[in-house]
Amino acid sequence: MLPVDLPDTVRDALLAPLVDHHCHGVRRDDLTRAQFELLITEGGSPAPPGTTHFDTPLGVALRRWCAPLLDLDPHAPPAVYLARRAELGAGEVNRRLLTGAGVVAFLVDGDGSDDGTDDIDLLSAAEMGRHGGAAADELVRIERIERDVAETAQAALDYLDSLGEELAARAARAVGLKTVIAGLSGLDLEPGRPSRGSVLAAANRRLAEPKEPATEPVLLRHLLWSAIDVARERGLPVQFHTGFAGSALDLHRSDPARMSAFVRALQPLGVPVILLHCYPFHRQAAYLAAVYPHVYVDVGLALPHAAAAAARVMEELLELAPFHKQLFSSGCRGVAETAYLGAHYYRQALGAALGGRLGAGEWSAADAARIAHMIGSGNARRVYRL
Amino acid sequence: MLPVDLPDTVRDALLAPLVDHHCHGVRRDDLTRAQFELLITEGGSPAPPGTTHFDTPLGVALRRWCAPLLDLDPHAPPAVYLARRAELGAGEVNRRLLTGAGVVAFLVDGDGSDDGTDDIDLLSAAEMGRHGGAAADELVRIERIERDVAETAQAALDYLDSLGEELAARAARAVGLKTVIAGLSGLDLEPGRPSRGSVLAAANRRLAEPKEPATEPVLLRHLLWSAIDVARERGLPVQFHTGFAGSALDLHRSDPARMSAFVRALQPLGVPVILLHCYPFHRQAAYLAAVYPHVYVDVGLALPHAAAAAARVMEELLELAPFHKQLFSSGCRGVAETAYLGAHYYRQALGAALGGRLGAGEWSAADAARIAHMIGSGNARRVYRL
Amino acid sequence: MLPVDLPDTVRDALLAPLVDHHCHGVRRDDLTRAQFELLITEGGSPAPPGTTHFDTPLGVALRRWCAPLLDLDPHAPPAVYLARRAELGAGEVNRRLLTGAGVVAFLVDGDGSDDGTDDIDLLSAAEMGRHGGAAADELVRIERIERDVAETAQAALDYLDSLGEELAARAARAVGLKTVIAGLSGLDLEPGRPSRGSVLAAANRRLAEPKEPATEPVLLRHLLWSAIDVARERGLPVQFHTGFAGSALDLHRSDPARMSAFVRALQPLGVPVILLHCYPFHRQAAYLAAVYPHVYVDVGLALPHAAAAAARVMEELLELAPFHKQLFSSGCRGVAETAYLGAHYYRQALGAALGGRLGAGEWSAADAARIAHMIGSGNARRVYRL
């Protein structure tokens, strides 16, 4: 999996335990083939008749790399893989794959999807840690808090007050906040705070349909600024989902470059902005991380989805992103295969990048090992104060 | 051309006859150097004084790979290549190159350009098949039908009725429809149908200048929805030109990600949406193919144009596109060299991708061969019901 | 640094002196670590506490490739590198690095930054040439001229007249003009000239704050058209900064594809449009160079910044850009390391691309050598009439 001729120090740095700074829980129950297929696609729809979501880079990769952890030969057919999965049971499968990922700490977004529409029964953060032999901490999904508050609030003022209180209360137990505003109203964020009047009006409209997810830009921006206030007070970073994931999204509107003015507005506040996934805009994200001191970046979900092609995505991130600004995440959700493959392809892709640089005489082994430690866990420990 | 160490089954799958699901006719007559140069550029302008369109990736590639089919040494100089081409005559050249492409069926857009401005004398679909030793079917260019109808219609109501009738009549003899709306008004398509009133008003304006190509967004959207109705009724896919090609276009407005809302509106109708070319937005296109069950994708014209660099473009498509959603096309137009090089670089690029995956132990040979068959012809047979 | 098995003619072509058609001056004085770090980032901010701008691709690269020119071992630590730099003195360091770049002519933008905010003491064009053992010519930064004129003009009419006169006077001593409008109001340029009335009104507003950089789109477009008139009269090209660089910019608004309509408006005038840097939109820029006869392209600053990853950026440019349309620039600014690394990585990246094509039998050695000469200096000599 790693290049054969890596120096030991670099190999050790790559194999060292990772901080998975952004993942979701996985399902605790046994899954039918239809259920499993829906969890290995970002699309939310079954594959067309006569086709299967196993015929994707991720689908082929899990047959290759996860099958051996279930005592199967590599490339096991989908039916064989799923039969063995059922035979072992979800608990055992989750333990094997989460432990196999080689993670020392999971930072877990309790929601199961990045567009906020999913609501399935998932392992909690604490359970993710227990199954994976790792520490675990929580991330606060701010749109989920908003939904909870909207469902119980009686009036706009009450709703707005509760929003701030609830964000503060949940942040007190968390290591970071997370927003999926990219998939709700896009990342063309006006840099300023919305006016009190416009927020009140939006809050009133919001309470008319409290069961629906909030989609109004004014309200979402208010929520985001409330979260930023809390983050600032508590010294927490804010994660932004950017780039691909989900089918409700207009992909081009999730380009993190569109956040530039907003990012500049945050710069004086000192709140770290963490750009998640970013694909296919990871070069844009790397540029933001290079020019703004408070911006961090990963290519989380892109690596297990690109699978055999993950190395190029990592290489493109490495074109411009400062090494003290890159993080590792699996973007795991739904099934533990994504946690395992996220870690696997991260190590493989970074290993290929480092091996190439060492072979060409571009980097020293000492730098390569040091940088692998930074990206794999050191930067996350610093930013999240773990 | 293919990696030397491919298993026989994978090699056979790559060399198996292809369905070229999107091409144009080629010129039947002998060409001057100036005419030939204009047909190997997307730009429509001669190269600046002292330069030549042979000094492009495509220009170097045809000297390398097409010259031997005309009994010349590889890398023959342009003048030698064109002299030999003239000596053999267009008919013989077309036969050699089209046959050499190894295609079992050509799906042919009868128009010679993707911005609808060209009107040169080209081989018909049936002739493309005859010259290439292949079957041939027709694609209906909807903007061409609109132009034909506009030139004869007397009044707006008559025009609108004729549009629907003509689309239906031509679709009855075709395997798919095709639109170049990307190059006319861009892909920021409002998801709904335009109102009857706005369409009538636009039709009246349209009939004032019936010789010009239609450019009004309302009218083009009406045309598109009329085509979709026909496609739905007859079970036909609709091809969308996206990404590069032509100089009349604002490239960023042809990003298929901008179609996301429109694509979602089509999802319940079950009409396959096929994204053509897509470069440099092929990653965005692959994402759409991954999350929407009715979306398909190719990198047609990008491969012969990128030529020696085609493998990376194919690799980037393979990062996210499901294997049951990818198609092969040459995007051939004007000269048969593009049909030959389209097939050549497709096989070379996919061969390199599969060879890399097999060498790294990522894929099994059985999967590689199966997937090569799907992309090269199987998916097209299914979607176009060939 | 170059592939070992290149034919001698190709190696010679790659090592031949380059025309660096776009660079800035470098500082003449000795630098503190803090000053040096600010000059190796595009961001303008110090690295966050506990981190360093040496932990970037460029930072690692200069320790690897510039250290030996200062008599140090490759991979020297930052402190050692900077101590030796101070020991030698800025003059000697500049001479070693600028000479080491192997450049025959520098075309120098006298301003030190691409967003027009910097104003540090830099080597003049003539001094750059003297230190580098090369010829040197000037580029006219049009926004700088505008600022100079605004500071002295008394009234709008006077200001507008002076603008045209000053542009003409300075262009008389220059080989090209340069604009940074991308970073000021973005590249969504309306194709036409602004009306006289709107320009006069904007000029009046402008003179109210003559010390600030101009940001009003109407005024910037007027400035640009005035520059184009001068360029047309004198047969000079106009350079456009596009893509990354600087932190004041909204990256997506610097995509050169957004200039398409403006580029088409310039086509009849015959003024060459030169797209600088372009990353991460270099594929879009290559497409513009392919379809518009007056458009040229480089990936200047992207190569030394991507450093060990520069080869892929060059490869992506080579996917579509005609070989008679590509240029070399280092985009050097502030420190001579960027001039040296710009030339170094240009040669390395193009060498890798040519080596790959020769190894695959795609290109002949004669074509490879010829094309290396064109990109390295021939195209610049033609376009700038050197």
PDB file of N, CA and C in Angstrom, chain C residues 95-152:
ATOM      1  N   ARG C  95      22.520  38.576  -7.370  1.00  0.00           N
ATOM      2  CA  ARG C  95      23.325  38.270  -8.552  1.00  0.00           C
ATOM      3  C   ARG C  95      23.385  36.764  -8.803  1.00  0.00           C
ATOM      4  N   ARG C  96      23.645  35.998  -7.734  1.00  0.00           N
ATOM      5  CA  ARG C  96      23.758  34.542  -7.929  1.00  0.00           C
ATOM      6  C   ARG C  96      22.442  33.939  -8.433  1.00  0.00           C
ATOM      7  N   LEU C  97      21.354  34.348  -7.817  1.00  0.00           N
ATOM      8  CA  LEU C  97      20.073  33.707  -8.172  1.00  0.00           C
ATOM      9  C   LEU C  97      19.556  34.186  -9.527  1.00  0.00           C
ATOM     10  N   LEU C  98      19.667  35.485  -9.789  1.00  0.00           N
ATOM     11  CA  LEU C  98      19.166  35.996 -11.070  1.00  0.00           C
ATOM     12  C   LEU C  98      20.026  35.470 -12.222  1.00  0.00           C
ATOM     13  N   THR C  99      21.327  35.428 -12.032  1.00  0.00           N
ATOM     14  CA  THR C  99      22.188  34.862 -13.073  1.00  0.00           C
ATOM     15  C   THR C  99      21.902  33.371 -13.239  1.00  0.00           C
ATOM     16  N   GLY C 100      21.720  32.702 -12.101  1.00  0.00           N
ATOM     17  CA  GLY C 100      21.470  31.261 -12.138  1.00  0.00           C
ATOM     18  C   GLY C 100      20.207  30.877 -12.886  1.00  0.00           C
ATOM     19  N   ALA C 101      19.281  31.826 -13.002  1.00  0.00           N
ATOM     20  CA  ALA C 101      18.019  31.520 -13.680  1.00  0.00           C
ATOM     21  C   ALA C 101      18.212  31.237 -15.167  1.00  0.00           C
ATOM     22  N   GLY C 102      19.314  31.708 -15.735  1.00  0.00           N
ATOM     23  CA  GLY C 102      19.548  31.440 -17.150  1.00  0.00           C
ATOM     24  C   GLY C 102      18.575  32.170 -18.051  1.00  0.00           C
ATOM     25  N   VAL C 103      18.440  33.457 -17.796  1.00  0.00           N
ATOM     26  CA  VAL C 103      17.472  34.276 -18.521  1.00  0.00           C
ATOM     27  C   VAL C 103      18.222  35.253 -19.426  1.00  0.00           C
ATOM     28  N   VAL C 104      17.753  35.430 -20.645  1.00  0.00           N
ATOM     29  CA  VAL C 104      18.405  36.340 -21.586  1.00  0.00           C
ATOM     30  C   VAL C 104      17.755  37.722 -21.567  1.00  0.00           C
ATOM     31  N   ALA C 105      16.497  37.775 -21.133  1.00  0.00           N
ATOM     32  CA  ALA C 105      15.824  39.080 -21.043  1.00  0.00           C
ATOM     33  C   ALA C 105      14.714  39.016 -20.006  1.00  0.00           C
ATOM     34  N   PHE C 106      14.703  40.029 -19.157  1.00  0.00           N
ATOM     35  CA  PHE C 106      13.618  40.181 -18.187  1.00  0.00           C
ATOM     36  C   PHE C 106      12.673  41.274 -18.664  1.00  0.00           C
ATOM     37  N   LEU C 107      11.371  40.995 -18.711  1.00  0.00           N
ATOM     38  CA  LEU C 107      10.379  42.055 -18.917  1.00  0.00           C
ATOM     39  C   LEU C 107       9.776  42.341 -17.545  1.00  0.00           C
ATOM     40  N   VAL C 108       9.966  43.587 -17.078  1.00  0.00           N
ATOM     41  CA  VAL C 108       9.758  43.872 -15.657  1.00  0.00           C
ATOM     42  C   VAL C 108       8.606  44.845 -15.432  1.00  0.00           C
ATOM     43  N   ASP C 109       7.650  44.367 -14.627  1.00  0.00           N
ATOM     44  CA  ASP C 109       6.591  45.233 -14.106  1.00  0.00           C
ATOM     45  C   ASP C 109       7.161  45.931 -12.876  1.00  0.00           C
ATOM     46  N   GLY C 110       7.242  47.266 -12.930  1.00  0.00           N
ATOM     47  CA  GLY C 110       7.911  48.011 -11.867  1.00  0.00           C
ATOM     48  C   GLY C 110       7.215  47.934 -10.521  1.00  0.00           C
ATOM     49  N   ASP C 111       5.944  47.517 -10.498  1.00  0.00           N
ATOM     50  CA  ASP C 111       5.254  47.422  -9.212  1.00  0.00           C
ATOM     51  C   ASP C 111       5.561  46.093  -8.546  1.00  0.00           C
ATOM     52  N   GLY C 112       5.579  46.137  -7.226  1.00  0.00           N
ATOM     53  CA  GLY C 112       6.036  44.973  -6.485  1.00  0.00           C
ATOM     54  C   GLY C 112       4.966  43.954  -6.171  1.00  0.00           C
ATOM     55  N   SER C 113       3.720  44.256  -6.442  1.00  0.00           N
ATOM     56  CA  SER C 113       2.662  43.309  -6.107  1.00  0.00           C
ATOM     57  C   SER C 113       1.626  43.335  -7.202  1.00  0.00           C
ATOM     58  N   ASP C 114       0.815  42.306  -7.224  1.00  0.00           N
ATOM     59  CA  ASP C 114      -0.176  42.246  -8.279  1.00  0.00           C
ATOM     60  C   ASP C 114      -1.527  42.800  -7.845  1.00  0.00           C
ATOM     61  N   ASP C 115      -1.643  43.255  -6.649  1.00  0.00           N
ATOM     62  CA  ASP C 115      -2.889  43.948  -6.312  1.00  0.00           C
ATOM     63  C   ASP C 115      -2.665  45.450  -6.136  1.00  0.00           C
ATOM     64  N   GLY C 116      -1.479  45.899  -6.467  1.00  0.00           N
ATOM     65  CA  GLY C 116      -1.237  47.338  -6.508  1.00  0.00           C
ATOM     66  C   GLY C 116      -1.162  47.991  -5.144  1.00  0.00           C
ATOM     67  N   THR C 117      -1.066  47.191  -4.072  1.00  0.00           N
ATOM     68  CA  THR C 117      -1.064  47.798  -2.745  1.00  0.00           C
ATOM     69  C   THR C 117       0.351  47.962  -2.203  1.00  0.00           C
ATOM     70  N   ASP C 118       1.270  47.213  -2.790  1.00  0.00           N
ATOM     71  CA  ASP C 118       2.614  47.207  -2.252  1.00  0.00           C
ATOM     72  C   ASP C 118       3.401  48.393  -2.778  1.00  0.00           C
ATOM     73  N   ASP C 119       4.359  48.818  -2.012  1.00  0.00           N
ATOM     74  CA  ASP C 119       5.171  49.928  -2.494  1.00  0.00           C
ATOM     75  C   ASP C 119       6.539  49.886  -1.837  1.00  0.00           C
ATOM     76  N   ILE C 120       7.246  48.819  -2.104  1.00  0.00           N
ATOM     77  CA  ILE C 120       8.528  48.626  -1.458  1.00  0.00           C
ATOM     78  C   ILE C 120       9.642  48.929  -2.440  1.00  0.00           C
ATOM     79  N   ASP C 121      10.854  49.077  -1.893  1.00  0.00           N
ATOM     80  CA  ASP C 121      11.986  49.499  -2.703  1.00  0.00           C
ATOM     81  C   ASP C 121      12.598  48.315  -3.443  1.00  0.00           C
ATOM     82  N   LEU C 122      12.448  48.301  -4.734  1.00  0.00           N
ATOM     83  CA  LEU C 122      12.825  47.145  -5.540  1.00  0.00           C
ATOM     84  C   LEU C 122      13.858  47.533  -6.584  1.00  0.00           C
ATOM     85  N   LEU C 123      14.590  46.535  -7.053  1.00  0.00           N
ATOM     86  CA  LEU C 123      15.473  46.760  -8.193  1.00  0.00           C
ATOM     87  C   LEU C 123      14.650  47.228  -9.382  1.00  0.00           C
ATOM     88  N   SER C 124      15.184  48.190 -10.115  1.00  0.00           N
ATOM     89  CA  SER C 124      14.528  48.632 -11.350  1.00  0.00           C
ATOM     90  C   SER C 124      14.731  47.578 -12.428  1.00  0.00           C
ATOM     91  N   ALA C 125      14.035  47.772 -13.540  1.00  0.00           N
ATOM     92  CA  ALA C 125      14.193  46.848 -14.659  1.00  0.00           C
ATOM     93  C   ALA C 125      15.660  46.772 -15.072  1.00  0.00           C
ATOM     94  N   ALA C 126      16.291  47.944 -15.219  1.00  0.00           N
ATOM     95  CA  ALA C 126      17.688  47.944 -15.666  1.00  0.00           C
ATOM     96  C   ALA C 126      18.571  47.192 -14.670  1.00  0.00           C
ATOM     97  N   GLU C 127      18.310  47.384 -13.378  1.00  0.00           N
ATOM     98  CA  GLU C 127      19.108  46.682 -12.370  1.00  0.00           C
ATOM     99  C   GLU C 127      18.860  45.172 -12.396  1.00  0.00           C
ATOM    100  N   MET C 128      17.614  44.786 -12.624  1.00  0.00           N
ATOM    101  CA  MET C 128      17.319  43.346 -12.738  1.00  0.00           C
ATOM    102  C   MET C 128      18.179  42.752 -13.852  1.00  0.00           C
ATOM    103  N   GLY C 129      18.226  43.449 -14.984  1.00  0.00           N
ATOM    104  CA  GLY C 129      19.031  42.958 -16.089  1.00  0.00           C
ATOM    105  C   GLY C 129      20.510  42.877 -15.704  1.00  0.00           C
ATOM    106  N   ARG C 130      21.016  43.937 -15.067  1.00  0.00           N
ATOM    107  CA  ARG C 130      22.425  43.983 -14.717  1.00  0.00           C
ATOM    108  C   ARG C 130      22.778  42.842 -13.747  1.00  0.00           C
ATOM    109  N   HIS C 131      21.955  42.653 -12.723  1.00  0.00           N
ATOM    110  CA  HIS C 131      22.238  41.574 -11.769  1.00  0.00           C
ATOM    111  C   HIS C 131      22.129  40.202 -12.427  1.00  0.00           C
ATOM    112  N   GLY C 132      21.236  40.084 -13.407  1.00  0.00           N
ATOM    113  CA  GLY C 132      21.006  38.766 -14.002  1.00  0.00           C
ATOM    114  C   GLY C 132      21.806  38.522 -15.265  1.00  0.00           C
ATOM    115  N   GLY C 133      22.663  39.461 -15.639  1.00  0.00           N
ATOM    116  CA  GLY C 133      23.443  39.283 -16.863  1.00  0.00           C
ATOM    117  C   GLY C 133      22.560  39.167 -18.089  1.00  0.00           C
ATOM    118  N   ALA C 134      21.521  39.990 -18.125  1.00  0.00           N
ATOM    119  CA  ALA C 134      20.508  39.843 -19.177  1.00  0.00           C
ATOM    120  C   ALA C 134      20.058  41.215 -19.651  1.00  0.00           C
ATOM    121  N   ALA C 135      19.381  41.238 -20.774  1.00  0.00           N
ATOM    122  CA  ALA C 135      18.690  42.448 -21.189  1.00  0.00           C
ATOM    123  C   ALA C 135      17.476  42.657 -20.286  1.00  0.00           C
ATOM    124  N   ALA C 136      16.929  43.870 -20.316  1.00  0.00           N
ATOM    125  CA  ALA C 136      15.739  44.121 -19.499  1.00  0.00           C
ATOM    126  C   ALA C 136      14.874  45.154 -20.203  1.00  0.00           C
ATOM    127  N   ASP C 137      13.568  44.932 -20.148  1.00  0.00           N
ATOM    128  CA  ASP C 137      12.625  45.893 -20.699  1.00  0.00           C
ATOM    129  C   ASP C 137      11.505  46.115 -19.705  1.00  0.00           C
ATOM    130  N   GLU C 138      10.772  47.202 -19.957  1.00  0.00           N
ATOM    131  CA  GLU C 138       9.730  47.571 -18.995  1.00  0.00           C
ATOM    132  C   GLU C 138       8.331  47.224 -19.476  1.00  0.00           C
ATOM    133  N   LEU C 139       7.512  46.868 -18.502  1.00  0.00           N
ATOM    134  CA  LEU C 139       6.075  46.720 -18.704  1.00  0.00           C
ATOM    135  C   LEU C 139       5.399  47.873 -17.967  1.00  0.00           C
ATOM    136  N   VAL C 140       4.367  48.444 -18.554  1.00  0.00           N
ATOM    137  CA  VAL C 140       3.651  49.560 -17.939  1.00  0.00           C
ATOM    138  C   VAL C 140       2.458  49.032 -17.156  1.00  0.00           C
ATOM    139  N   ARG C 141       2.508  49.155 -15.845  1.00  0.00           N
ATOM    140  CA  ARG C 141       1.352  48.784 -15.005  1.00  0.00           C
ATOM    141  C   ARG C 141       0.339  49.921 -15.088  1.00  0.00           C
ATOM    142  N   ILE C 142      -0.783  49.665 -15.731  1.00  0.00           N
ATOM    143  CA  ILE C 142      -1.678  50.783 -16.029  1.00  0.00           C
ATOM    144  C   ILE C 142      -2.353  51.332 -14.779  1.00  0.00           C
ATOM    145  N   GLU C 143      -2.614  50.484 -13.794  1.00  0.00           N
ATOM    146  CA  GLU C 143      -3.262  50.985 -12.582  1.00  0.00           C
ATOM    147  C   GLU C 143      -2.299  51.891 -11.784  1.00  0.00           C
ATOM    148  N   ARG C 144      -1.016  51.678 -11.906  1.00  0.00           N
ATOM    149  CA  ARG C 144      -0.055  52.546 -11.245  1.00  0.00           C
ATOM    150  C   ARG C 144      -0.066  53.936 -11.908  1.00  0.00           C
ATOM    151  N   ILE C 145      -0.110  53.935 -13.217  1.00  0.00           N
ATOM    152  CA  ILE C 145      -0.186  55.215 -13.918  1.00  0.00           C
ATOM    153  C   ILE C 145      -1.450  55.967 -13.509  1.00  0.00           C
ATOM    154  N   GLU C 146      -2.530  55.238 -13.428  1.00  0.00           N
ATOM    155  CA  GLU C 146      -3.783  55.881 -13.015  1.00  0.00           C
ATOM    156  C   GLU C 146      -3.634  56.520 -11.647  1.00  0.00           C
ATOM    157  N   ARG C 147      -2.983  55.823 -10.731  1.00  0.00           N
ATOM    158  CA  ARG C 147      -2.840  56.366  -9.380  1.00  0.00           C
ATOM    159  C   ARG C 147      -1.986  57.631  -9.400  1.00  0.00           C
ATOM    160  N   ASP C 148      -0.897  57.572 -10.161  1.00  0.00           N
ATOM    161  CA  ASP C 148      -0.048  58.753 -10.264  1.00  0.00           C
ATOM    162  C   ASP C 148      -0.837  59.948 -10.820  1.00  0.00           C
ATOM    163  N   VAL C 149      -1.613  59.690 -11.847  1.00  0.00           N
ATOM    164  CA  VAL C 149      -2.382  60.779 -12.464  1.00  0.00           C
ATOM    165  C   VAL C 149      -3.435  61.307 -11.488  1.00  0.00           C
ATOM    166  N   ALA C 150      -4.105  60.403 -10.795  1.00  0.00           N
ATOM    167  CA  ALA C 150      -5.164  60.824  -9.866  1.00  0.00           C
ATOM    168  C   ALA C 150      -4.606  61.724  -8.765  1.00  0.00           C
ATOM    169  N   GLU C 151      -3.370  61.460  -8.372  1.00  0.00           N
ATOM    170  CA  GLU C 151      -2.805  62.227  -7.260  1.00  0.00           C
ATOM    171  C   GLU C 151      -2.484  63.670  -7.637  1.00  0.00           C
ATOM    172  N   THR C 152      -2.328  63.906  -8.928  1.00  0.00           N
ATOM    173  CA  THR C 152      -1.947  65.267  -9.324  1.00  0.00           C
ATOM    174  C   THR C 152      -3.047  66.019 -10.086  1.00  0.00           C
TER     175      THR C 152
END
